[in-house]
Coordinates of C-alpha atoms in Angstrom, one line a residue:
Chain J
D1 CA 0.0 0.0 0.0
T2 CA 1.4 3.4 -0.9
G3 CA -0.8 5.6 1.2
V4 CA 0.3 8.3 3.7
S5 CA 2.2 6.7 6.6
Q6 CA 2.6 8.2 10.0
D7 CA 4.7 7.2 13.0
P8 CA 4.3 6.6 15.8
R9 CA 0.6 5.9 15.9
H10 CA 0.3 6.7 19.6
K11 CA 2.6 8.6 21.9
I12 CA 2.2 9.1 25.6
T13 CA 4.5 11.7 27.2
K14 CA 4.8 13.7 30.3
R15 CA 4.3 17.5 30.3
G16 CA 7.4 19.3 29.4
Q17 CA 8.9 16.6 27.2
N18 CA 9.6 16.9 23.5
V19 CA 7.9 14.7 20.9
T20 CA 8.5 14.2 17.2
F21 CA 6.1 12.7 14.6
R22 CA 7.1 11.6 11.2
C23 CA 5.0 11.5 8.0
D24 CA 5.8 9.8 4.7
P25 CA 3.5 11.1 2.0
I26 CA 2.3 9.3 -1.2
S27 CA 5.5 9.2 -3.2
E28 CA 4.3 11.2 -6.2
H29 CA 2.7 14.0 -4.1
N30 CA 4.7 17.2 -3.7
R31 CA 2.4 18.9 -1.2
L32 CA 2.3 17.8 2.4
Y33 CA 0.0 19.1 5.2
W34 CA -0.2 18.8 9.0
Y35 CA -3.6 19.1 10.7
R36 CA -4.6 18.7 14.4
Q37 CA -7.8 17.1 15.5
T38 CA -9.2 17.1 19.0
L39 CA -12.1 15.0 20.3
G40 CA -15.4 15.9 18.7
Q41 CA -13.9 18.4 16.3
G42 CA -12.9 18.5 12.7
P43 CA -9.2 18.7 11.7
E44 CA -7.6 22.1 12.0
F45 CA -4.9 23.2 9.6
L46 CA -1.4 23.7 11.0
T47 CA 1.0 24.0 8.1
Y48 CA 1.8 22.9 4.6
F49 CA 4.8 22.3 2.4
Q50 CA 5.2 22.3 -1.3
N51 CA 8.3 20.3 -1.9
E52 CA 10.7 21.4 0.8
A53 CA 9.3 24.9 1.2
Q54 CA 7.0 25.6 4.1
L55 CA 4.5 27.9 2.5
E56 CA 1.9 28.6 5.2
K57 CA 1.7 28.2 9.0
S58 CA -1.5 28.6 11.1
R59 CA -1.6 30.8 14.2
L60 CA -2.3 27.5 16.0
L61 CA 1.4 26.6 15.4
S62 CA 3.0 28.2 18.4
D63 CA 6.8 28.7 18.8
R64 CA 6.9 25.3 20.5
F65 CA 5.9 23.6 17.2
S66 CA 8.3 23.2 14.3
A67 CA 7.8 21.3 11.1
E68 CA 10.3 20.3 8.5
R69 CA 10.5 18.6 5.2
P70 CA 14.2 18.7 4.4
K71 CA 14.3 16.8 1.1
G72 CA 10.8 17.3 -0.1
S73 CA 9.8 13.8 0.8
F74 CA 9.1 12.8 4.5
S75 CA 8.2 15.5 7.1
T76 CA 8.6 15.8 10.8
L77 CA 6.5 17.7 13.3
E78 CA 8.2 18.4 16.6
I79 CA 6.5 19.7 19.7
Q80 CA 8.8 21.1 22.4
R81 CA 7.9 21.4 26.1
T82 CA 4.6 19.7 25.6
E83 CA 1.5 20.9 27.5
Q84 CA -1.7 19.0 28.3
G85 CA -3.5 21.1 25.7
D86 CA -1.3 19.6 23.0
S87 CA -3.1 16.3 23.5
A88 CA -4.7 15.6 20.1
M89 CA -4.5 13.5 16.9
Y90 CA -1.9 14.9 14.6
L91 CA -2.9 14.1 11.0
C92 CA -0.6 14.3 8.0
A93 CA -2.0 14.6 4.4
S94 CA -0.6 14.8 1.0
S95 CA -1.7 15.9 -2.5
S96 CA -0.4 16.5 -5.9
Q97 CA -0.1 19.9 -7.5
G98 CA -1.6 19.2 -10.8
K99 CA -4.9 17.5 -11.6
G100 CA -6.6 16.5 -8.4
A101 CA -4.7 19.1 -6.5
G102 CA -7.6 19.7 -4.1
E103 CA -7.8 16.0 -3.1
L104 CA -6.0 15.5 0.2
F105 CA -5.2 12.0 1.3
F106 CA -4.8 11.6 5.0
G107 CA -2.7 9.2 7.1
E108 CA -4.0 7.3 10.1
G109 CA -2.8 10.0 12.4
S110 CA -0.4 10.1 15.4
R111 CA -2.3 10.4 18.7
L112 CA -0.5 12.4 21.4
T113 CA -1.4 12.1 25.1
V114 CA 0.3 14.5 27.4
L115 CA 0.0 13.5 31.1
Chain L
Q1 CA -19.1 32.1 14.5
K2 CA -17.3 29.2 12.7
E3 CA -16.8 29.4 9.0
V4 CA -18.3 26.0 8.6
E5 CA -21.2 24.7 10.7
Q6 CA -22.2 21.0 10.9
D7 CA -24.6 19.3 13.3
P8 CA -22.4 16.9 15.4
G9 CA -25.3 14.4 15.8
P10 CA -25.3 11.6 16.7
L11 CA -27.6 10.5 14.0
S12 CA -29.1 7.0 14.2
V13 CA -30.9 5.4 11.3
P14 CA -32.1 1.9 10.4
E15 CA -30.4 -0.1 7.8
G16 CA -31.6 0.7 4.3
A17 CA -32.6 4.3 5.2
I18 CA -31.6 7.3 3.1
V19 CA -29.3 9.5 5.1
S20 CA -29.0 13.3 4.7
L21 CA -26.0 15.1 6.1
N22 CA -25.5 18.8 5.8
C23 CA -23.2 21.7 6.3
T24 CA -23.6 25.5 6.0
Y25 CA -20.8 28.0 5.5
S26 CA -20.3 31.7 5.7
N27 CA -17.3 32.4 3.5
S28 CA -18.4 32.9 -0.1
A29 CA -14.7 32.4 -1.2
F30 CA -15.1 28.7 -0.8
Q31 CA -15.1 27.1 -4.2
Y32 CA -14.3 23.4 -3.7
F33 CA -16.3 21.1 -1.4
M34 CA -15.5 17.7 0.0
W35 CA -16.9 15.0 2.2
Y36 CA -14.7 12.8 4.2
R37 CA -15.6 9.7 6.2
Q38 CA -13.7 9.0 9.4
Y39 CA -13.9 5.7 11.3
S40 CA -13.0 5.7 15.0
R41 CA -9.3 6.3 15.6
K42 CA -8.6 6.5 11.9
G43 CA -7.7 9.2 9.5
P44 CA -10.3 10.9 7.3
E45 CA -11.0 9.2 3.9
L46 CA -12.1 11.2 0.9
L47 CA -15.6 10.3 -0.3
M48 CA -16.7 13.0 -2.6
Y49 CA -15.1 16.1 -4.2
T50 CA -17.1 18.7 -6.0
Y51 CA -16.5 22.1 -7.5
S52 CA -19.1 24.9 -7.3
S53 CA -22.8 24.3 -7.4
G54 CA -24.6 21.2 -8.6
N55 CA -24.8 17.5 -7.9
K56 CA -22.3 14.6 -8.1
E57 CA -23.2 11.0 -7.7
D58 CA -20.9 8.1 -6.9
G59 CA -22.6 4.8 -6.2
R60 CA -24.8 5.1 -3.1
F61 CA -23.4 8.6 -2.4
T62 CA -24.7 11.9 -3.8
A63 CA -23.1 15.3 -3.0
Q64 CA -25.1 18.5 -3.5
V65 CA -23.8 22.0 -3.4
D66 CA -25.9 25.2 -3.4
K67 CA -23.6 28.1 -3.4
S68 CA -26.4 30.7 -3.4
S69 CA -27.6 29.3 0.0
K70 CA -24.1 28.4 1.2
Y71 CA -25.3 24.9 1.9
I72 CA -23.9 21.5 1.0
S73 CA -25.3 18.0 1.5
L74 CA -24.3 14.4 1.3
F75 CA -27.0 11.8 0.7
I76 CA -26.4 8.1 1.4
R77 CA -28.9 5.7 -0.2
D78 CA -29.5 2.2 1.1
S79 CA -27.4 2.8 4.2
Q80 CA -25.4 -0.1 5.6
P81 CA -24.0 -0.7 9.1
S82 CA -20.5 -0.3 7.5
D83 CA -21.5 3.3 6.8
S84 CA -21.4 4.0 10.6
A85 CA -18.7 6.6 11.0
T86 CA -18.2 10.3 11.4
Y87 CA -18.8 12.3 8.2
L88 CA -16.8 15.5 7.8
C89 CA -17.6 18.2 5.3
A90 CA -14.6 20.3 4.1
M91 CA -14.1 23.1 1.8
K92 CA -11.4 25.3 0.3
K93 CA -11.0 28.6 -1.5
G94 CA -10.0 28.9 -5.1
L95 CA -6.6 27.6 -6.4
T96 CA -5.0 31.0 -5.9
G97 CA -6.1 31.4 -2.4
G98 CA -4.6 29.4 0.5
G99 CA -3.2 26.5 -1.5
N100 CA -5.0 23.3 -0.5
K101 CA -5.8 24.4 3.1
L102 CA -9.1 22.8 4.0
T103 CA -11.6 24.1 6.5
F104 CA -13.6 21.3 8.1
G105 CA -16.9 21.1 9.9
T106 CA -17.0 19.4 13.3
G107 CA -18.3 16.2 11.7
T108 CA -21.6 14.3 12.1
Q109 CA -21.5 11.0 13.8
L110 CA -23.7 8.4 12.0
K111 CA -24.8 5.1 13.3
V112 CA -26.7 2.7 11.0
E113 CA -28.5 0.0 13.0
L114 CA -29.5 -3.5 11.9

């Protein structure tokens, strides 16, 4: 299966620790997105990349959050000094730039629990 | 007020029923409209993707967009227990505005009972 892959699927951490999530997009997709979803809510946009360039960041992405996509393939999302309010599902999605550019394909998500 | 409003449900229907799911939105810049299905603890899965006003049918699913009323709908015919999931509407502005950033509704939880 060549869908969007995320790792780890679930992370439990203590407040104040740093966590990092990885996303491997569909190989032919050059756009990659991070969303956050809390219980009972729809996903909220965090940031997106076109190739290795980070083109947009949401105000939700505080200074403790950093995302990278160094070679235009996989991406990492790091959260420093985690807080209980960071507990959520972090979803990665990818899309192509040409035909079908609006169709985002999501991974299974990385669920973060901050104790 | 949220840009996209969706009744969270839960909505419970008997097997075989026709299901109607709806969203309203306030931003007239939205041009592309999508419906995603999300099973518990899984990522959203794209069901339908439409541009501007009109209808689109795919199997048991029909998506309807009324831009004049800022209202979109998803109809599911002959609903099955396997359709039990949360249905998220999503929309985005034109290609020149905001890339592919989607704005989602809160999702409607659907349960189809035997």
